[in-house]
Coordinates of C-alpha atoms in Angstrom, one line a residue:
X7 CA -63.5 -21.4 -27.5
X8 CA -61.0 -22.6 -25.5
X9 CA -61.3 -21.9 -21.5
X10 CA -57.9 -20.4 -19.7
X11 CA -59.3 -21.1 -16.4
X12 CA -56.9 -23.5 -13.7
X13 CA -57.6 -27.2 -14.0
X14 CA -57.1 -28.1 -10.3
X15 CA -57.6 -31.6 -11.3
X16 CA -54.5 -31.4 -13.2
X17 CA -52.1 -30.2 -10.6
X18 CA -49.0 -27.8 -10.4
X19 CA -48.4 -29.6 -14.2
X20 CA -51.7 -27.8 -15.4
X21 CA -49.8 -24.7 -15.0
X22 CA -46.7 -25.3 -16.2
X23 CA -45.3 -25.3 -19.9
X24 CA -45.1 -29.0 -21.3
X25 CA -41.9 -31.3 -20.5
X26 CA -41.8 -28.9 -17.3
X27 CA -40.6 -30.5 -13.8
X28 CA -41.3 -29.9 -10.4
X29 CA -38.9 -31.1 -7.4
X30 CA -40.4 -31.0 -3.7
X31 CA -39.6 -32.1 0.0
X32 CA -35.8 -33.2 1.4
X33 CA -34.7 -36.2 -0.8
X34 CA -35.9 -34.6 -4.1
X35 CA -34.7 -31.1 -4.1
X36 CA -32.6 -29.8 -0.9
X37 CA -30.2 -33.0 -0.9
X38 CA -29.7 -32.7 -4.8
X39 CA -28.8 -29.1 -4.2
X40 CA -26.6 -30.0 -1.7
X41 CA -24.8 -32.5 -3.4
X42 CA -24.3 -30.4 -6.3
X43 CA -22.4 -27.8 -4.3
X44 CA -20.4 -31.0 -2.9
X45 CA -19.4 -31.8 -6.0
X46 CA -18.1 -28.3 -6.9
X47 CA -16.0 -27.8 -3.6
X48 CA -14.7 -31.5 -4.2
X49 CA -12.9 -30.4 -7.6
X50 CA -11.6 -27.0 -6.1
X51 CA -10.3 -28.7 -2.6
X52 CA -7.5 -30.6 -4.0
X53 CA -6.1 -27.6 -5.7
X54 CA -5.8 -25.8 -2.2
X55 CA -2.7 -24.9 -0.7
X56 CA 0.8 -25.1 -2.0
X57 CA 0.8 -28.3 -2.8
X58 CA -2.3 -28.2 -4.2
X59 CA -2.7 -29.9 -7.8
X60 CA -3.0 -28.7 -11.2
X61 CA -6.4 -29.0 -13.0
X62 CA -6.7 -29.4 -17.4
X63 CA -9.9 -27.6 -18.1
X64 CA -10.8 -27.4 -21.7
X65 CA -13.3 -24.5 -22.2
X66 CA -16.6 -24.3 -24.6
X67 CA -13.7 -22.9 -27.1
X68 CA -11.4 -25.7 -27.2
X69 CA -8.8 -23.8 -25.5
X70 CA -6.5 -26.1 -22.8
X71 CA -6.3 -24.3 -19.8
X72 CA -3.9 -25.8 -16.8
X73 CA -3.9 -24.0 -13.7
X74 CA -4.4 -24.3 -10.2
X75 CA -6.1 -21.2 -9.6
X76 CA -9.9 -21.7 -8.1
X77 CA -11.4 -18.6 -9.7
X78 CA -10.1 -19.5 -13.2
X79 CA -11.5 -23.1 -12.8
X80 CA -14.9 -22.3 -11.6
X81 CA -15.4 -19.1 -14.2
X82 CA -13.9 -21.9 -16.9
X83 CA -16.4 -24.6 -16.0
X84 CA -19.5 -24.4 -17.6
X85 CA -22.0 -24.9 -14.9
X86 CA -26.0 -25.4 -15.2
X87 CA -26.7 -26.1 -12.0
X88 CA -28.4 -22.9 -10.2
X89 CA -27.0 -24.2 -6.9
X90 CA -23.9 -25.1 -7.8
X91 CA -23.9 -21.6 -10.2
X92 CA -24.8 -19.2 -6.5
X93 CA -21.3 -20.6 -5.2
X94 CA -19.8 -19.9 -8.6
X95 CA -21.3 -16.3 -8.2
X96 CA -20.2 -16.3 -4.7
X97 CA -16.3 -16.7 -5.9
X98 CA -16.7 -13.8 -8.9
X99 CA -17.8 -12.0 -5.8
X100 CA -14.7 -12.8 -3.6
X101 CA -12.9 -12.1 -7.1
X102 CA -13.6 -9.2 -7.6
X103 CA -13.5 -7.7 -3.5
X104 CA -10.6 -9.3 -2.0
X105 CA -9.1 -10.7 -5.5
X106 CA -7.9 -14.0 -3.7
X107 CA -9.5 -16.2 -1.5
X108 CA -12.1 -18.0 -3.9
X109 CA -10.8 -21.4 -3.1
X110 CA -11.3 -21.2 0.6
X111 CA -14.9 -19.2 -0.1
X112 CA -15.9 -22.4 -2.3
X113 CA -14.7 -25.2 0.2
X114 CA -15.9 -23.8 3.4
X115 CA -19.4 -23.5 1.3
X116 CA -19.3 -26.6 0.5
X117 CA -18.0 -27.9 3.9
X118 CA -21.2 -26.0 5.4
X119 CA -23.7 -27.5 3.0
X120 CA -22.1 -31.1 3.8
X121 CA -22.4 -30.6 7.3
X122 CA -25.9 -29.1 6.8
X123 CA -26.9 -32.5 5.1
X124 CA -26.7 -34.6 8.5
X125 CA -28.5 -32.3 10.5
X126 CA -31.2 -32.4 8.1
X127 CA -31.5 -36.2 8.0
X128 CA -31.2 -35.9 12.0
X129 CA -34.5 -33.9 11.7
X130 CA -33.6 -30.4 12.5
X131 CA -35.3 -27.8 10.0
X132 CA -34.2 -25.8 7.8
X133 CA -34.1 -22.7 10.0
X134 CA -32.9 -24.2 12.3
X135 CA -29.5 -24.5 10.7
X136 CA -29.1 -20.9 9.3
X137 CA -30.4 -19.6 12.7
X138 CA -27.4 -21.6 14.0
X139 CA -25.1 -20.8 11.0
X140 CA -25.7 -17.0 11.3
X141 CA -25.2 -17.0 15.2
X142 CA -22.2 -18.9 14.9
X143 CA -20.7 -16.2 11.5
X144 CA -21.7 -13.6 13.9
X145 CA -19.3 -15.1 16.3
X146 CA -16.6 -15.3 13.7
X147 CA -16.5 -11.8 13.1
X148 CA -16.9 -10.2 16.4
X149 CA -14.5 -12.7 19.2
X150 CA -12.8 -15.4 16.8
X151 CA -11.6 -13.9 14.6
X152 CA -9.9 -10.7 16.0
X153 CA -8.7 -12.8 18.5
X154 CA -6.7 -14.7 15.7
X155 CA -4.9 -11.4 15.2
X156 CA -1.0 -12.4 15.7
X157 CA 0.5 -9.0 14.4
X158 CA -0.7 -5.6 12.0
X159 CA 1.3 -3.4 9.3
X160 CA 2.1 -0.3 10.9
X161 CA 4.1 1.2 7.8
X162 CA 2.7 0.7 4.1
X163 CA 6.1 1.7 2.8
X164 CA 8.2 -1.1 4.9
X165 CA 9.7 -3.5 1.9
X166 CA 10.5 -6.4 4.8
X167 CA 7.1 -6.2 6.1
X168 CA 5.6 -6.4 3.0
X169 CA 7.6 -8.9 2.1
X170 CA 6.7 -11.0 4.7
X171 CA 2.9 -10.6 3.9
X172 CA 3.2 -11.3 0.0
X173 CA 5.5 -14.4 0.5
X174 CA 3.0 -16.7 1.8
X175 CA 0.1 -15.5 -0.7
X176 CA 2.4 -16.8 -3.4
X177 CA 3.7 -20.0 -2.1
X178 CA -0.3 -21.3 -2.1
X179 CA 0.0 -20.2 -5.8
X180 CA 3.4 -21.3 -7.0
X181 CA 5.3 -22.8 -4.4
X182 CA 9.0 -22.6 -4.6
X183 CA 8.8 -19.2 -6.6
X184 CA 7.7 -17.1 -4.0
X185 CA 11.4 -16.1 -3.3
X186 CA 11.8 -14.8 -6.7
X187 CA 8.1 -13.2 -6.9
X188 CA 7.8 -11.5 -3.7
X189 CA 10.7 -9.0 -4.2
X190 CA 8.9 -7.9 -7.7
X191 CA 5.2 -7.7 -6.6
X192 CA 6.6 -5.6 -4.0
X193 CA 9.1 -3.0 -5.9
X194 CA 6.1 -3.1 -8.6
X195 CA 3.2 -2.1 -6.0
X196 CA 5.5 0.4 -4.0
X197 CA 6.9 2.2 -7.2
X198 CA 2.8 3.1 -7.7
X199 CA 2.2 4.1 -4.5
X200 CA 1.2 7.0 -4.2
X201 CA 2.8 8.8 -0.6
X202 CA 0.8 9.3 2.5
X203 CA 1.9 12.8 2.3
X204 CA -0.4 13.2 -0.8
X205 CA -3.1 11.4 0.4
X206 CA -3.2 12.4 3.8
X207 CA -3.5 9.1 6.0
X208 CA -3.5 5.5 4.6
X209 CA -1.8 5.2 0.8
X210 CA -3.9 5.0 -2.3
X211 CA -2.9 1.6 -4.6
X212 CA -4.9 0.7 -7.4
X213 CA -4.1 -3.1 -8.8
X214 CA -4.3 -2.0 -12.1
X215 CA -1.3 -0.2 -11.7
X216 CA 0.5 -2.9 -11.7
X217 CA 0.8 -4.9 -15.5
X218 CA 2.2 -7.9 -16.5
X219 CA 4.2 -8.4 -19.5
X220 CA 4.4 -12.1 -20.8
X221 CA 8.1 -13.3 -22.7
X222 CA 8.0 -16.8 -23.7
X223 CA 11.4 -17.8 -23.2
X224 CA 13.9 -18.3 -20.4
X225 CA 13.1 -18.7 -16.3
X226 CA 11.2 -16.9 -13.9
X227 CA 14.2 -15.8 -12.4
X228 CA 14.9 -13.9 -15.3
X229 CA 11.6 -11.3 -14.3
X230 CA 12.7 -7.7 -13.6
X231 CA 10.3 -5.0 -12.8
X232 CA 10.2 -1.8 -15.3
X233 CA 8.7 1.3 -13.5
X234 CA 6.7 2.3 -16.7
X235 CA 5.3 0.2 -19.8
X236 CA 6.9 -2.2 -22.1
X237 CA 5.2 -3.3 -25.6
X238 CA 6.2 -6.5 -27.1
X239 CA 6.6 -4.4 -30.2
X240 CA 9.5 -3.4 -32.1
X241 CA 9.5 0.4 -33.3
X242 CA 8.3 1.7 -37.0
X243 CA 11.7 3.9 -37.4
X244 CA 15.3 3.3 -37.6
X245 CA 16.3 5.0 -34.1
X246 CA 15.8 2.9 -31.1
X247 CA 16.6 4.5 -28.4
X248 CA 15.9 8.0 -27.1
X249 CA 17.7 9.1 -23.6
X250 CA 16.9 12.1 -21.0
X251 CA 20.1 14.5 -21.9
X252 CA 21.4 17.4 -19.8
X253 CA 19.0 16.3 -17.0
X254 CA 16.0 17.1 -19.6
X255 CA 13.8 14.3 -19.6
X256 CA 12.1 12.9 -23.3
X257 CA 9.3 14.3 -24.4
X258 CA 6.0 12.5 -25.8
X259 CA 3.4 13.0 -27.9
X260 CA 0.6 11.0 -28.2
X261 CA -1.7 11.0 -31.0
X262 CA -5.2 9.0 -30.5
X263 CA -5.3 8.6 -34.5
X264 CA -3.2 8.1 -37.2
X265 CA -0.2 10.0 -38.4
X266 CA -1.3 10.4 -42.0
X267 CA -2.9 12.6 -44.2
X268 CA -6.4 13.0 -43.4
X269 CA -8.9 12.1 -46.1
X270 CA -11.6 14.2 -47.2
X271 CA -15.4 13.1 -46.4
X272 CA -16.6 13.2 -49.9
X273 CA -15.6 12.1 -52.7
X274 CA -13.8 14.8 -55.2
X275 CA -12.7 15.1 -58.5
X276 CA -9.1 16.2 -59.6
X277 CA -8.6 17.7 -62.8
X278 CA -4.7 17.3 -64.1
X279 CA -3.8 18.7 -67.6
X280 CA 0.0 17.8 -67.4
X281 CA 2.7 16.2 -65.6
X282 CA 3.0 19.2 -64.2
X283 CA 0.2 19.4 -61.9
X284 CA 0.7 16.0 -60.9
X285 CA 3.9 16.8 -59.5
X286 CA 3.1 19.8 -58.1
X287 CA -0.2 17.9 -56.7
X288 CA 2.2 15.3 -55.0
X289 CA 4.5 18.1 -53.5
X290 CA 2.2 19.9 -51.8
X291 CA 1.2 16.9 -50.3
X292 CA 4.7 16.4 -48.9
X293 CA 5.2 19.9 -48.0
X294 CA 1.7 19.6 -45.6
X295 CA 2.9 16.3 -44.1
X296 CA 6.7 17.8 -43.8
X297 CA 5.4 21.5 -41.9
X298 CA 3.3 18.9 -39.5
X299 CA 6.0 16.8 -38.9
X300 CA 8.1 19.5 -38.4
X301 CA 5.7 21.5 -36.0
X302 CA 6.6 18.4 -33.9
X303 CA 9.6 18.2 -33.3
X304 CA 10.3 21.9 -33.1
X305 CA 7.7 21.6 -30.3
X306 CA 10.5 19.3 -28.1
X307 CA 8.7 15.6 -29.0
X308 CA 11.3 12.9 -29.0
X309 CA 9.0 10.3 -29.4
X310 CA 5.8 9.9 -31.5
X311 CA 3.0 7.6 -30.6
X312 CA 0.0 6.5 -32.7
X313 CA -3.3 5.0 -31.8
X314 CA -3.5 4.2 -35.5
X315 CA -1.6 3.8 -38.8
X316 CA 1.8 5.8 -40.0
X317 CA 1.8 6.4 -43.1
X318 CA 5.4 5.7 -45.0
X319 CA 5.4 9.7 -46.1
X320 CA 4.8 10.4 -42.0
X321 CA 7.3 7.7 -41.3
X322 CA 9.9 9.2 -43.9
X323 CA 9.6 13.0 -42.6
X324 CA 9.7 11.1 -38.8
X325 CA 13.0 9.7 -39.3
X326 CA 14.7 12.9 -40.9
X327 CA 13.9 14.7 -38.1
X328 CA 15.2 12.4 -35.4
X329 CA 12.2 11.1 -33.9
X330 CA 11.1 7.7 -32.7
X331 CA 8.2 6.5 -33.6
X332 CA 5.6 3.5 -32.1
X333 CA 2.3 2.1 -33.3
X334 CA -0.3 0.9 -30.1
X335 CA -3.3 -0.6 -32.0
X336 CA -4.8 -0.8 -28.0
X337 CA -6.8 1.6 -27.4
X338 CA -6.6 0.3 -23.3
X339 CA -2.7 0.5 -23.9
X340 CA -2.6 4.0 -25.2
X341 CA -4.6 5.2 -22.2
X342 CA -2.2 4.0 -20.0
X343 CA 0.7 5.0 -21.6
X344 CA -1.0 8.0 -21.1
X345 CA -1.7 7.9 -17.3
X346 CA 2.0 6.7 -17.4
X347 CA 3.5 9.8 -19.2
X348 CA 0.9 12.0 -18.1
X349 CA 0.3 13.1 -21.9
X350 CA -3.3 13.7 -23.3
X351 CA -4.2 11.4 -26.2
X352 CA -4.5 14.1 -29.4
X353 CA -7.6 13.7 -31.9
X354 CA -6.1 16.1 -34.3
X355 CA -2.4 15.8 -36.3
X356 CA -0.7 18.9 -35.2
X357 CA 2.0 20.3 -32.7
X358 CA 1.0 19.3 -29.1
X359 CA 1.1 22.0 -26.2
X360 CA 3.4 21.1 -23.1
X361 CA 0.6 20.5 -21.8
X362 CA -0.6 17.8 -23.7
X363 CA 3.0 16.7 -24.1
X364 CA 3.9 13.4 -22.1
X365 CA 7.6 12.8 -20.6
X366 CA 9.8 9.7 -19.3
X367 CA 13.0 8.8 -18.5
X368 CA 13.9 6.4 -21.4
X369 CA 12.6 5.1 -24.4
X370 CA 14.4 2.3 -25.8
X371 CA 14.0 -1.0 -28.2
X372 CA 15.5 -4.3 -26.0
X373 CA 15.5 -7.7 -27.7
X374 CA 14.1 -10.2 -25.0
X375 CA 13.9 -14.1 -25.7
X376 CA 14.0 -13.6 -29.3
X377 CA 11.4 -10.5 -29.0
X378 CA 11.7 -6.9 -29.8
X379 CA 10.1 -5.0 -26.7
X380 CA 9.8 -1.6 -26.4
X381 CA 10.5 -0.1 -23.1
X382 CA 8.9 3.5 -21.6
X383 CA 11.0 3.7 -18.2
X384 CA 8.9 6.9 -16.3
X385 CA 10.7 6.5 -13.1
X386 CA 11.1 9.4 -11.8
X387 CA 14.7 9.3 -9.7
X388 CA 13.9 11.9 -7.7
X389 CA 11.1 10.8 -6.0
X390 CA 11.4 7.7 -3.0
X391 CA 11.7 4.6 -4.5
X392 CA 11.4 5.8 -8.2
X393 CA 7.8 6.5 -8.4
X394 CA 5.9 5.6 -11.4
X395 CA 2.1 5.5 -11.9
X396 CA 2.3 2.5 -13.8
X397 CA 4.9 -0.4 -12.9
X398 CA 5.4 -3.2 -15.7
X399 CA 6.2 -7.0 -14.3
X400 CA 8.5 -8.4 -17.2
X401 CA 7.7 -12.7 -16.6
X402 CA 9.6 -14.9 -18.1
X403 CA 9.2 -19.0 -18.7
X404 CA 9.2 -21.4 -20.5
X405 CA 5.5 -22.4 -21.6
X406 CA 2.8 -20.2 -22.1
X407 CA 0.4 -22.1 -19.1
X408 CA 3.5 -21.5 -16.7
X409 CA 3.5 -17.4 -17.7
X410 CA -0.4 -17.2 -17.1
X411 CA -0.2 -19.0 -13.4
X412 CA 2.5 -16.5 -12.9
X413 CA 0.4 -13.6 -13.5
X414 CA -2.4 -14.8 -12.0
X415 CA 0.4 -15.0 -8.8
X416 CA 1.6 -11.6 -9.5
X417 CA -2.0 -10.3 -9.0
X418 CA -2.9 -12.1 -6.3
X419 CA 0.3 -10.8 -4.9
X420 CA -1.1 -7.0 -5.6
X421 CA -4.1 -7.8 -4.4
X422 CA -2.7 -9.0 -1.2
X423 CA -0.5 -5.2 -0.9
X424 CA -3.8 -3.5 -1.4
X425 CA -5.7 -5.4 1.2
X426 CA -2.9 -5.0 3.7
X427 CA -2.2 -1.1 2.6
X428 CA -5.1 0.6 2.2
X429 CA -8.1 -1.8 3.4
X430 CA -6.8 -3.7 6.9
X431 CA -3.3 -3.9 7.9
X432 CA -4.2 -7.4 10.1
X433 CA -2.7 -10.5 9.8
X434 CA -3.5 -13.6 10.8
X435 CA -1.3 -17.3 10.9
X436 CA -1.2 -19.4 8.3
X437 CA -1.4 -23.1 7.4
X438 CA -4.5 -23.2 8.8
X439 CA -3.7 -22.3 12.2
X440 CA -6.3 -19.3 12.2
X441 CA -8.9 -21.9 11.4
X442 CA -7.9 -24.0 13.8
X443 CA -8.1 -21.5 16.7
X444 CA -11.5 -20.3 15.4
X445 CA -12.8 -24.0 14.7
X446 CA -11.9 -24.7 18.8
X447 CA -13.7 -21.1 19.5
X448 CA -17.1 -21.7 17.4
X449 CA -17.5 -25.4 18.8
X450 CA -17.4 -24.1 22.6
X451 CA -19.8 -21.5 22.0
X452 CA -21.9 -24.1 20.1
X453 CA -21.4 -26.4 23.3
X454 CA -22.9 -23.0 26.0
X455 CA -25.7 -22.0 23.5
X456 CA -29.3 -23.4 24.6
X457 CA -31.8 -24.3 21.9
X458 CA -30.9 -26.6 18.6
X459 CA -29.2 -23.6 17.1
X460 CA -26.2 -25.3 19.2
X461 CA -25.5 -28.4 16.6
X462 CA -25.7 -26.0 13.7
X463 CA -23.0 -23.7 15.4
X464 CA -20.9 -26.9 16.2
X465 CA -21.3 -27.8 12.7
X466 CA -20.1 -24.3 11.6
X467 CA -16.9 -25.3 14.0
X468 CA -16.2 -28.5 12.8
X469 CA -16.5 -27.3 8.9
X470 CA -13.6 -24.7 10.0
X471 CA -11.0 -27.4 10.5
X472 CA -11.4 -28.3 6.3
X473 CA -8.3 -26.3 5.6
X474 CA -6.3 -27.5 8.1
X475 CA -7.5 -31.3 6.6
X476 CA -7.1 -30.2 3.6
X477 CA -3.7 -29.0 3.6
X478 CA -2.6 -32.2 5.2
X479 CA -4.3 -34.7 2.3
X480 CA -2.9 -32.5 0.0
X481 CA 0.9 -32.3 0.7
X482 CA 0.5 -36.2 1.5
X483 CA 0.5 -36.7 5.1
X484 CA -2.4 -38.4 7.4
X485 CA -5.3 -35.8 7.7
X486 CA -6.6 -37.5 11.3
X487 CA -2.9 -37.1 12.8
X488 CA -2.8 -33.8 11.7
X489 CA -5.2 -32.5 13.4
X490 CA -4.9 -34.8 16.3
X491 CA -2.1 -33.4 16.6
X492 CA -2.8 -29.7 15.7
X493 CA -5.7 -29.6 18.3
X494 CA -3.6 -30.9 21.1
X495 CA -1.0 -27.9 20.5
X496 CA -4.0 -25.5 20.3
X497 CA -5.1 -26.8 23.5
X498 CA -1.5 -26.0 24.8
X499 CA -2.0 -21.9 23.9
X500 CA 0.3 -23.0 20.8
X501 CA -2.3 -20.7 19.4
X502 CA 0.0 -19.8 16.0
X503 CA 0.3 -23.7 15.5
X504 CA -0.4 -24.8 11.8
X505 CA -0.1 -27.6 9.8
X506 CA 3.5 -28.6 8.1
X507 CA 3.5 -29.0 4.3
X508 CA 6.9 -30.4 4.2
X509 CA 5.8 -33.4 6.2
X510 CA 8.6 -33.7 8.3
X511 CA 6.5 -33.1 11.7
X512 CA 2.5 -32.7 12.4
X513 CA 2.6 -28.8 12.7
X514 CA 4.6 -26.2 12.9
X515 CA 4.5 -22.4 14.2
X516 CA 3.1 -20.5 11.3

């Protein structure tokens, strides 16, 4: 019989499965988890900023990915690590809250951990440090911070002011195409926006409003902005374009199945004695399809939309009665269309109510860099702006990598409108000027605070000043002049004063 009593004789390995390992004290565990956070923040620094560079990952999948985006680097990687894998965790988190920002949650972490590393070996303990590190967060949010605040968005609806916020949001994403961006984040974000008369205060945005449509093909100046949906799909019928006539707008109906003739759950026998009943068999199937068909249009429906297949019988009695017809095999698709419309997705083949019936503006078939799209303008004219619930941005470029760092740009850009609109309407420099003015903040409260919390808090200070440093290294210029130079016009009240990616002095006012 075999005892399962503890061998103390054979140590914290007696316990553990075989091949298991067990890491203890400073130099074997805490430093190895440090520098495996290092390493993380190291390959998301250099993409920071405008000027920040490109990374090739190649996923578990073989796919090439090239992109300068933080989150889609880190959520790419495939990393074991489990202290490397909390800061990836900590930028799905930043994801998915602020969508932006993952970059500078990954490098300040890192920045802190590195910082963390001397005080260890100086002999301060570990809580110590996130006694000081807590103290000094604490700080941030309360004093520094607010005190950063340099202006606030008063209107939601102001274009220019909007403007002004999404420009620099996608200049650190693809600089020099922030001109042509900004104007269609904007019109896209603010023909969704619901009006503060509806909601009663602040507006209500919702980032999935706002799509992206991909076109291989041309340049990115070439984007527009469609206040509906467009499908890179041709249509199944002749007609390809339906237009709102004597003010009346075009009516939709939506069918969550196919437009066919529905098949029976069990299998039947059918017992033909001539050619006859065969032909009789065959026209009674048309005449169902034709009286279903017909039931639809007579019901107003300009345009038919399936969730499923059309049969070539449907498609035939479709045409003859003047109808449009497209096929959505999305499921996600058809339920915006439907949001979009404002139609109700039918289960069953028959004559929609006007109720369930959806309307738009337009529906039309437009060839786009060699591509048949099909185009659902909703706008509705009479509203401000044009109001849609769902606004499409139509990108266009020349590679496929360059479209997908475009629309991860776009949504960053939405993101940003939804933080300023209808979360916090507080803005803060740039270029690493807020930093700056908080880094200066942090270290003098560090330098009044008794105790040994005070060199954590300094630390917290002096890891602030990364994106200032790292803007600098990154667009090419001297990091130690920088901020040389960017401390002495903070100590001025040049409080705005940020770091000048074009090189051509040490900072600028941001």
């Amino acid at each position: 019989m075999t005892s399962m009593a503890y061998n103390p004789a054979a140590g914290l390995g007696g316990m553990l499965k075989s091949g298991s390992r067990s890491l203890e004290g400073l130099q074997a565990s805490t430093l190895r988890n440090v520098d495996a956070a290092k390493q993380l923040s190291a390959i998301s620094s250099t993409s920071l900023g405008p000027n920040g560079m490109n990374k090739l990952v190649i996923n578990h999948l073989g796919k090439i990915i090239l992109t300068s985006d933080c989150a889609t680097i880190v959520r790419e990687l495939e990393i074991e690590h489990p202290a490397a894998r909390m800061l990836s965790l900590a930028s799905e988190r930043q994801e998915t809250e602020c969508g932006d920002g993952t970059n500078l949650a990954v490098t300040f972490a890192g920045e802190l951990l590195g910082s963390s590393e001397s005080l260890l070996r100086k002999g301060l303990h570990t809580s110590e440090i996130v006694s000081g590190y807590r103290a000094a967060a604490e700080r941030l949010f309360a004093e520094s911070l607010p005190n950063c605040v340099c202006d606030a968005l008063e209107d939601p609806y102001d274009r220019e002011r909007l403007l002004r916020i999404v420009r620099p949001v996608l200049a650190g994403k693809q600089y020099g195409m922030e001109e042509v961006l900004a104007p269609l984040v904007v019109d896209a974000c603010l023909g969704t926006m619901a009006p503060a008369a509806e909601t009663g205060g602040r507006p209500k945005f919702s980032v999935d409003n706002v799509r992206v449509c991909k076109v291989m093909g041309g340049t990115p100046a070439a984007s527009s902005v469609v206040r509906g949906m467009v499908f890179l799909r041709d249509v199944e019928t002749q007609l390809k374009s339906a237009e709102s006539e004597n003010g009346e707008e075009v009516k939709v109906a939506i069918f969550g199945c196919g437009v066919e003739a529905s098949g029976t759950e069990a299998k039947g026998t059918v017992l033909m004695k001539d050619a006859n009943d065969l032909l009789s068999y065959n026209r009674s199937e048309e005449d169902k399809m034709d009286d279903i068909i017909r039931s639809i249009a007579d019901s107003g429906a300009k345009v038919v939309v399936s969730g499923g297949s059309v049969s070539e019988m449907a498609l035939h009695f479709i045409q003859r009665y003047g109808m449009m017809c497209v096929k959505i095999g999305s499921k996600w698709d058809l339920r915006r269309l439907c949001a979009s419309t404002g139609a109700s997705a039918l289960v069953r083949l028959g004559p929609p109510t006007p109720e369930e019936m959806g309307a738009c503006r337009s529906v039309r078939v437009r060839e786009i860099g060699g591509r048949h799209c099909t185009i659902f303008d909703v706008a509705d004219e009479t509203a401000a702006g044009g109001r849609s619930r769902i606004s499409t941005v139509l990108l266009r470029a020349s590679t496929q990598s360059v479209l997908n760092d475009l629309e991860r740009a776009v949504d960053d850009g939405a993101n940003a409108v939804r933080t300023a609109c209808c979360v916090d309407g507080r803005l803060v420099p740039g270029a690493g000027a807020a930093e700056m003015a908080m880094a200066r903040d942090i270290m003098a409260f560090g330098d009044r605070a008794p105790g040994l919390d005070q060199y954590a808090i300094r630390a917290f200070g002096k890891a602030l000043e990364i994106v200032p440093r790292i803007l600098a290294q990154n667009s090419g210029q001297t990091a130690t002049d920088v901020l040389a130079a960017l401390g002495a016009a903070h100590a001025t009240g040049a409080s705005t004063s940020g770091v000048d990616i074009t090189g051509e002095s040490d900072w600028r006012d941001a």
